[in-house]
Amino acid sequence: MHFSSNESFNQLIKDLNKNELKQNKLPDKLKNVLRPYQKEGFNWLNTLVNYNFGGILADEMGLGKALEVISLLLAHQKKDSTNLVVAPASVIYNCQNETQKFAPELKTDVLGGTKKERTQILANASKYDLLITSYQSLNRDLEAYQKLVFNIQILDEAQNIKNHQSITAQSVKVIKAHHKLALTGTPIENKLSELWSIFDYLLPNFLGSYLDFKKKLELPIIKDEDEEAEKQLVEMVTPFILRRLKKDVLNDLPAKEEEIVYINMGSKQSELYKLQTQKLIATIDLIKANLENGHKILLFSQFTSMPEIIQNKLRKLKVPIFVITRATAKKERQDKIHQFNSLDKPAIFLISLKAGGTGINLTSADVVIHYDPWWNLAAENQASNRAHRMGQKHTVKIYKMVTRNSIEEKIISLQHKKSRPSKNNLR
């Protein structure tokens, strides 16, 4: 396995030895905005770009990766140089809002709207400092993107390309850019192949072909628990991954407490309908108790119908109820988030896990309820971190509703088993 950019590496070593590392200055306007660890992140990203390397900013969810990227783009702003951010559709307008808030001098646009409108923006790409698009939109307009060369291409929530055989992964990898970066708090959600796919985007050939990687590293590590193979992989990828945990860098962040709430069932309650009824009753009781104690609550469910069911059960309480599902329009989603965060009284936000589990800030809530466990622990943690992130002022209480003697208990066990590769290779 060989990496093709030896020239860049040699130049980096030479400059390090001379103590003359190439660095763009952190913009003055952001010096008092970034925390120390964010300044370190900016410098790290800066070094990657200046020496033509790719890398993963893999900070734990809630540490403000976006601000580090905005600082980088501002530091590298130059005429006729367009950068591209590819993000989940649910957060593209949030990306735009954050950029306009901290760097209004960056001319930014979102590739939304009709095909004609998107085509027109791309035709005038050189007039923008930053274009923001979704993975789905990129797939639709791929031919137009392939005609362009971007300065820095950044994948937000880069776990979206974890399946290297997917159209999404293949699409982002054919875009031409001088520099490529990835942001994700979960470079490995389940399989080591997910890490390979992100590196295939960042540094093609660095980890070899997938078949080569699978044979020499993935299978020995996972099936044979080969410590030498694991050590080799860690040594290879560590220089290109920056990962910080909240407990290490946010000394002022309140604690996060997790509790599994078990719902016990007798033999006469084994029918699915009765199981769900008992679970719903227990959840409603938990919601009521927390609302009465003045808390703002986030409730996540992987089932798209569940937010509406719970909403109907709570109508009599006369508290503000907000709902986000995959059908919620992007602007409506942002409006609801703003309204919820602006409230200074108890409220509840009911969210479909896949619709609102990433990329949004809901730090005004201090209680999180997972109505049903999902086999993907990383996705659950991402959802919890909508509340437990920078800006949170209270201890965050997280409840997982689990039915005893059911598939849900097995899912909880599977979650912890599947989280092992991430811990071994990235911490």
mmCIF file with all atom_site columns, N, CA and C in Angstrom, residues 184-217:
data_model
loop_
_atom_site.group_PDB
_atom_site.id
_atom_site.type_symbol
_atom_site.label_atom_id
_atom_site.label_alt_id
_atom_site.label_comp_id
_atom_site.label_asym_id
_atom_site.label_entity_id
_atom_site.label_seq_id
_atom_site.pdbx_PDB_ins_code
_atom_site.Cartn_x
_atom_site.Cartn_y
_atom_site.Cartn_z
_atom_site.occupancy
_atom_site.B_iso_or_equiv
_atom_site.pdbx_formal_charge
_atom_site.auth_seq_id
_atom_site.auth_comp_id
_atom_site.auth_asym_id
_atom_site.auth_atom_id
_atom_site.pdbx_PDB_model_num
ATOM 1   N N  . THR A 1 184 ? -16.750 14.439 10.506 1.00 0.00 ? 184 THR A N  1
ATOM 2   C CA . THR A 1 184 ? -17.668 13.449 11.065 1.00 0.00 ? 184 THR A CA 1
ATOM 3   C C  . THR A 1 184 ? -17.233 13.090 12.475 1.00 0.00 ? 184 THR A C  1
ATOM 4   N N  . GLY A 1 185 ? -18.195 13.016 13.367 1.00 0.00 ? 185 GLY A N  1
ATOM 5   C CA . GLY A 1 185 ? -17.909 12.553 14.720 1.00 0.00 ? 185 GLY A CA 1
ATOM 6   C C  . GLY A 1 185 ? -17.849 11.045 14.800 1.00 0.00 ? 185 GLY A C  1
ATOM 7   N N  . THR A 1 186 ? -18.220 10.372 13.694 1.00 0.00 ? 186 THR A N  1
ATOM 8   C CA . THR A 1 186 ? -18.266 8.902  13.685 1.00 0.00 ? 186 THR A CA 1
ATOM 9   C C  . THR A 1 186 ? -17.659 8.360  12.392 1.00 0.00 ? 186 THR A C  1
ATOM 10  N N  . PRO A 1 187 ? -16.315 8.391  12.247 1.00 0.00 ? 187 PRO A N  1
ATOM 11  C CA . PRO A 1 187 ? -15.685 7.849  11.034 1.00 0.00 ? 187 PRO A CA 1
ATOM 12  C C  . PRO A 1 187 ? -15.964 6.366  10.844 1.00 0.00 ? 187 PRO A C  1
ATOM 13  N N  . ILE A 1 188 ? -16.174 5.669  11.973 1.00 0.00 ? 188 ILE A N  1
ATOM 14  C CA . ILE A 1 188 ? -16.554 4.254  11.907 1.00 0.00 ? 188 ILE A CA 1
ATOM 15  C C  . ILE A 1 188 ? -17.834 4.088  12.702 1.00 0.00 ? 188 ILE A C  1
ATOM 16  N N  . GLU A 1 189 ? -18.915 3.765  12.024 1.00 0.00 ? 189 GLU A N  1
ATOM 17  C CA . GLU A 1 189 ? -20.169 3.488  12.728 1.00 0.00 ? 189 GLU A CA 1
ATOM 18  C C  . GLU A 1 189 ? -20.304 1.998  13.004 1.00 0.00 ? 189 GLU A C  1
ATOM 19  N N  . ASN A 1 190 ? -19.915 1.185  12.029 1.00 0.00 ? 190 ASN A N  1
ATOM 20  C CA . ASN A 1 190 ? -20.077 -0.260 12.189 1.00 0.00 ? 190 ASN A CA 1
ATOM 21  C C  . ASN A 1 190 ? -18.901 -1.073 11.658 1.00 0.00 ? 190 ASN A C  1
ATOM 22  N N  . LYS A 1 191 ? -18.362 -0.681 10.493 1.00 0.00 ? 191 LYS A N  1
ATOM 23  C CA . LYS A 1 191 ? -17.350 -1.498 9.826  1.00 0.00 ? 191 LYS A CA 1
ATOM 24  C C  . LYS A 1 191 ? -16.119 -0.670 9.480  1.00 0.00 ? 191 LYS A C  1
ATOM 25  N N  . LEU A 1 192 ? -14.961 -1.330 9.437  1.00 0.00 ? 192 LEU A N  1
ATOM 26  C CA . LEU A 1 192 ? -13.735 -0.638 9.052  1.00 0.00 ? 192 LEU A CA 1
ATOM 27  C C  . LEU A 1 192 ? -13.770 -0.199 7.592  1.00 0.00 ? 192 LEU A C  1
ATOM 28  N N  . SER A 1 193 ? -14.604 -0.849 6.781  1.00 0.00 ? 193 SER A N  1
ATOM 29  C CA . SER A 1 193 ? -14.725 -0.447 5.375  1.00 0.00 ? 193 SER A CA 1
ATOM 30  C C  . SER A 1 193 ? -15.235 0.983  5.256  1.00 0.00 ? 193 SER A C  1
ATOM 31  N N  . GLU A 1 194 ? -15.951 1.457  6.270  1.00 0.00 ? 194 GLU A N  1
ATOM 32  C CA . GLU A 1 194 ? -16.461 2.831  6.260  1.00 0.00 ? 194 GLU A CA 1
ATOM 33  C C  . GLU A 1 194 ? -15.304 3.826  6.329  1.00 0.00 ? 194 GLU A C  1
ATOM 34  N N  . LEU A 1 195 ? -14.308 3.508  7.140  1.00 0.00 ? 195 LEU A N  1
ATOM 35  C CA . LEU A 1 195 ? -13.125 4.362  7.232  1.00 0.00 ? 195 LEU A CA 1
ATOM 36  C C  . LEU A 1 195 ? -12.361 4.336  5.914  1.00 0.00 ? 195 LEU A C  1
ATOM 37  N N  . TRP A 1 196 ? -12.265 3.160  5.310  1.00 0.00 ? 196 TRP A N  1
ATOM 38  C CA . TRP A 1 196 ? -11.581 3.050  4.014  1.00 0.00 ? 196 TRP A CA 1
ATOM 39  C C  . TRP A 1 196 ? -12.257 3.948  2.982  1.00 0.00 ? 196 TRP A C  1
ATOM 40  N N  . SER A 1 197 ? -13.578 3.963  2.957  1.00 0.00 ? 197 SER A N  1
ATOM 41  C CA . SER A 1 197 ? -14.301 4.754  1.956  1.00 0.00 ? 197 SER A CA 1
ATOM 42  C C  . SER A 1 197 ? -14.010 6.244  2.103  1.00 0.00 ? 197 SER A C  1
ATOM 43  N N  . ILE A 1 198 ? -13.953 6.731  3.349  1.00 0.00 ? 198 ILE A N  1
ATOM 44  C CA . ILE A 1 198 ? -13.659 8.156  3.558  1.00 0.00 ? 198 ILE A CA 1
ATOM 45  C C  . ILE A 1 198 ? -12.230 8.466  3.117  1.00 0.00 ? 198 ILE A C  1
ATOM 46  N N  . PHE A 1 199 ? -11.292 7.570  3.422  1.00 0.00 ? 199 PHE A N  1
ATOM 47  C CA . PHE A 1 199 ? -9.910  7.799  2.991  1.00 0.00 ? 199 PHE A CA 1
ATOM 48  C C  . PHE A 1 199 ? -9.766  7.672  1.475  1.00 0.00 ? 199 PHE A C  1
ATOM 49  N N  . ASP A 1 200 ? -10.589 6.860  0.862  1.00 0.00 ? 200 ASP A N  1
ATOM 50  C CA . ASP A 1 200 ? -10.568 6.746  -0.599 1.00 0.00 ? 200 ASP A CA 1
ATOM 51  C C  . ASP A 1 200 ? -10.980 8.064  -1.247 1.00 0.00 ? 200 ASP A C  1
ATOM 52  N N  . TYR A 1 201 ? -11.837 8.813  -0.572 1.00 0.00 ? 201 TYR A N  1
ATOM 53  C CA . TYR A 1 201 ? -12.208 10.161 -1.033 1.00 0.00 ? 201 TYR A CA 1
ATOM 54  C C  . TYR A 1 201 ? -11.078 11.153 -0.759 1.00 0.00 ? 201 TYR A C  1
ATOM 55  N N  . LEU A 1 202 ? -10.502 11.093 0.437  1.00 0.00 ? 202 LEU A N  1
ATOM 56  C CA . LEU A 1 202 ? -9.487  12.068 0.851  1.00 0.00 ? 202 LEU A CA 1
ATOM 57  C C  . LEU A 1 202 ? -8.137  11.845 0.193  1.00 0.00 ? 202 LEU A C  1
ATOM 58  N N  . LEU A 1 203 ? -7.668  10.610 0.248  1.00 0.00 ? 203 LEU A N  1
ATOM 59  C CA . LEU A 1 203 ? -6.319  10.258 -0.195 1.00 0.00 ? 203 LEU A CA 1
ATOM 60  C C  . LEU A 1 203 ? -6.382  8.951  -0.982 1.00 0.00 ? 203 LEU A C  1
ATOM 61  N N  . PRO A 1 204 ? -6.844  9.002  -2.227 1.00 0.00 ? 204 PRO A N  1
ATOM 62  C CA . PRO A 1 204 ? -6.973  7.775  -3.020 1.00 0.00 ? 204 PRO A CA 1
ATOM 63  C C  . PRO A 1 204 ? -5.657  6.995  -3.044 1.00 0.00 ? 204 PRO A C  1
ATOM 64  N N  . ASN A 1 205 ? -5.762  5.695  -2.890 1.00 0.00 ? 205 ASN A N  1
ATOM 65  C CA . ASN A 1 205 ? -4.635  4.753  -2.915 1.00 0.00 ? 205 ASN A CA 1
ATOM 66  C C  . ASN A 1 205 ? -3.850  4.688  -1.601 1.00 0.00 ? 205 ASN A C  1
ATOM 67  N N  . PHE A 1 206 ? -4.123  5.590  -0.670 1.00 0.00 ? 206 PHE A N  1
ATOM 68  C CA . PHE A 1 206 ? -3.364  5.596  0.583  1.00 0.00 ? 206 PHE A CA 1
ATOM 69  C C  . PHE A 1 206 ? -3.546  4.284  1.344  1.00 0.00 ? 206 PHE A C  1
ATOM 70  N N  . LEU A 1 207 ? -4.767  3.776  1.382  1.00 0.00 ? 207 LEU A N  1
ATOM 71  C CA . LEU A 1 207 ? -5.031  2.491  2.039  1.00 0.00 ? 207 LEU A CA 1
ATOM 72  C C  . LEU A 1 207 ? -5.179  1.361  1.027  1.00 0.00 ? 207 LEU A C  1
ATOM 73  N N  . GLY A 1 208 ? -4.719  1.596  -0.202 1.00 0.00 ? 208 GLY A N  1
ATOM 74  C CA . GLY A 1 208 ? -4.818  0.588  -1.241 1.00 0.00 ? 208 GLY A CA 1
ATOM 75  C C  . GLY A 1 208 ? -6.230  0.438  -1.767 1.00 0.00 ? 208 GLY A C  1
ATOM 76  N N  . SER A 1 209 ? -6.432  -0.533 -2.634 1.00 0.00 ? 209 SER A N  1
ATOM 77  C CA . SER A 1 209 ? -7.782  -0.842 -3.102 1.00 0.00 ? 209 SER A CA 1
ATOM 78  C C  . SER A 1 209 ? -8.565  -1.439 -1.943 1.00 0.00 ? 209 SER A C  1
ATOM 79  N N  . TYR A 1 210 ? -9.897  -1.482 -2.080 1.00 0.00 ? 210 TYR A N  1
ATOM 80  C CA . TYR A 1 210 ? -10.664 -2.040 -0.969 1.00 0.00 ? 210 TYR A CA 1
ATOM 81  C C  . TYR A 1 210 ? -10.344 -3.524 -0.771 1.00 0.00 ? 210 TYR A C  1
ATOM 82  N N  . LEU A 1 211 ? -10.163 -4.257 -1.853 1.00 0.00 ? 211 LEU A N  1
ATOM 83  C CA . LEU A 1 211 ? -9.851  -5.685 -1.724 1.00 0.00 ? 211 LEU A CA 1
ATOM 84  C C  . LEU A 1 211 ? -8.532  -5.883 -0.976 1.00 0.00 ? 211 LEU A C  1
ATOM 85  N N  . ASP A 1 212 ? -7.560  -5.024 -1.286 1.00 0.00 ? 212 ASP A N  1
ATOM 86  C CA . ASP A 1 212 ? -6.265  -5.075 -0.610 1.00 0.00 ? 212 ASP A CA 1
ATOM 87  C C  . ASP A 1 212 ? -6.421  -4.750 0.875  1.00 0.00 ? 212 ASP A C  1
ATOM 88  N N  . PHE A 1 213 ? -7.172  -3.689 1.166  1.00 0.00 ? 213 PHE A N  1
ATOM 89  C CA . PHE A 1 213 ? -7.422  -3.260 2.546  1.00 0.00 ? 213 PHE A CA 1
ATOM 90  C C  . PHE A 1 213 ? -8.147  -4.353 3.332  1.00 0.00 ? 213 PHE A C  1
ATOM 91  N N  . LYS A 1 214 ? -9.143  -4.944 2.703  1.00 0.00 ? 214 LYS A N  1
ATOM 92  C CA . LYS A 1 214 ? -9.931  -5.987 3.369  1.00 0.00 ? 214 LYS A CA 1
ATOM 93  C C  . LYS A 1 214 ? -9.059  -7.187 3.727  1.00 0.00 ? 214 LYS A C  1
ATOM 94  N N  . LYS A 1 215 ? -8.218  -7.588 2.781  1.00 0.00 ? 215 LYS A N  1
ATOM 95  C CA . LYS A 1 215 ? -7.381  -8.766 2.982  1.00 0.00 ? 215 LYS A CA 1
ATOM 96  C C  . LYS A 1 215 ? -6.300  -8.532 4.038  1.00 0.00 ? 215 LYS A C  1
ATOM 97  N N  . LYS A 1 216 ? -5.636  -7.369 3.975  1.00 0.00 ? 216 LYS A N  1
ATOM 98  C CA . LYS A 1 216 ? -4.467  -7.137 4.823  1.00 0.00 ? 216 LYS A CA 1
ATOM 99  C C  . LYS A 1 216 ? -4.791  -6.533 6.191  1.00 0.00 ? 216 LYS A C  1
ATOM 100 N N  . LEU A 1 217 ? -5.932  -5.822 6.274  1.00 0.00 ? 217 LEU A N  1
ATOM 101 C CA . LEU A 1 217 ? -6.212  -5.121 7.525  1.00 0.00 ? 217 LEU A CA 1
ATOM 102 C C  . LEU A 1 217 ? -7.580  -5.437 8.116  1.00 0.00 ? 217 LEU A C  1
#
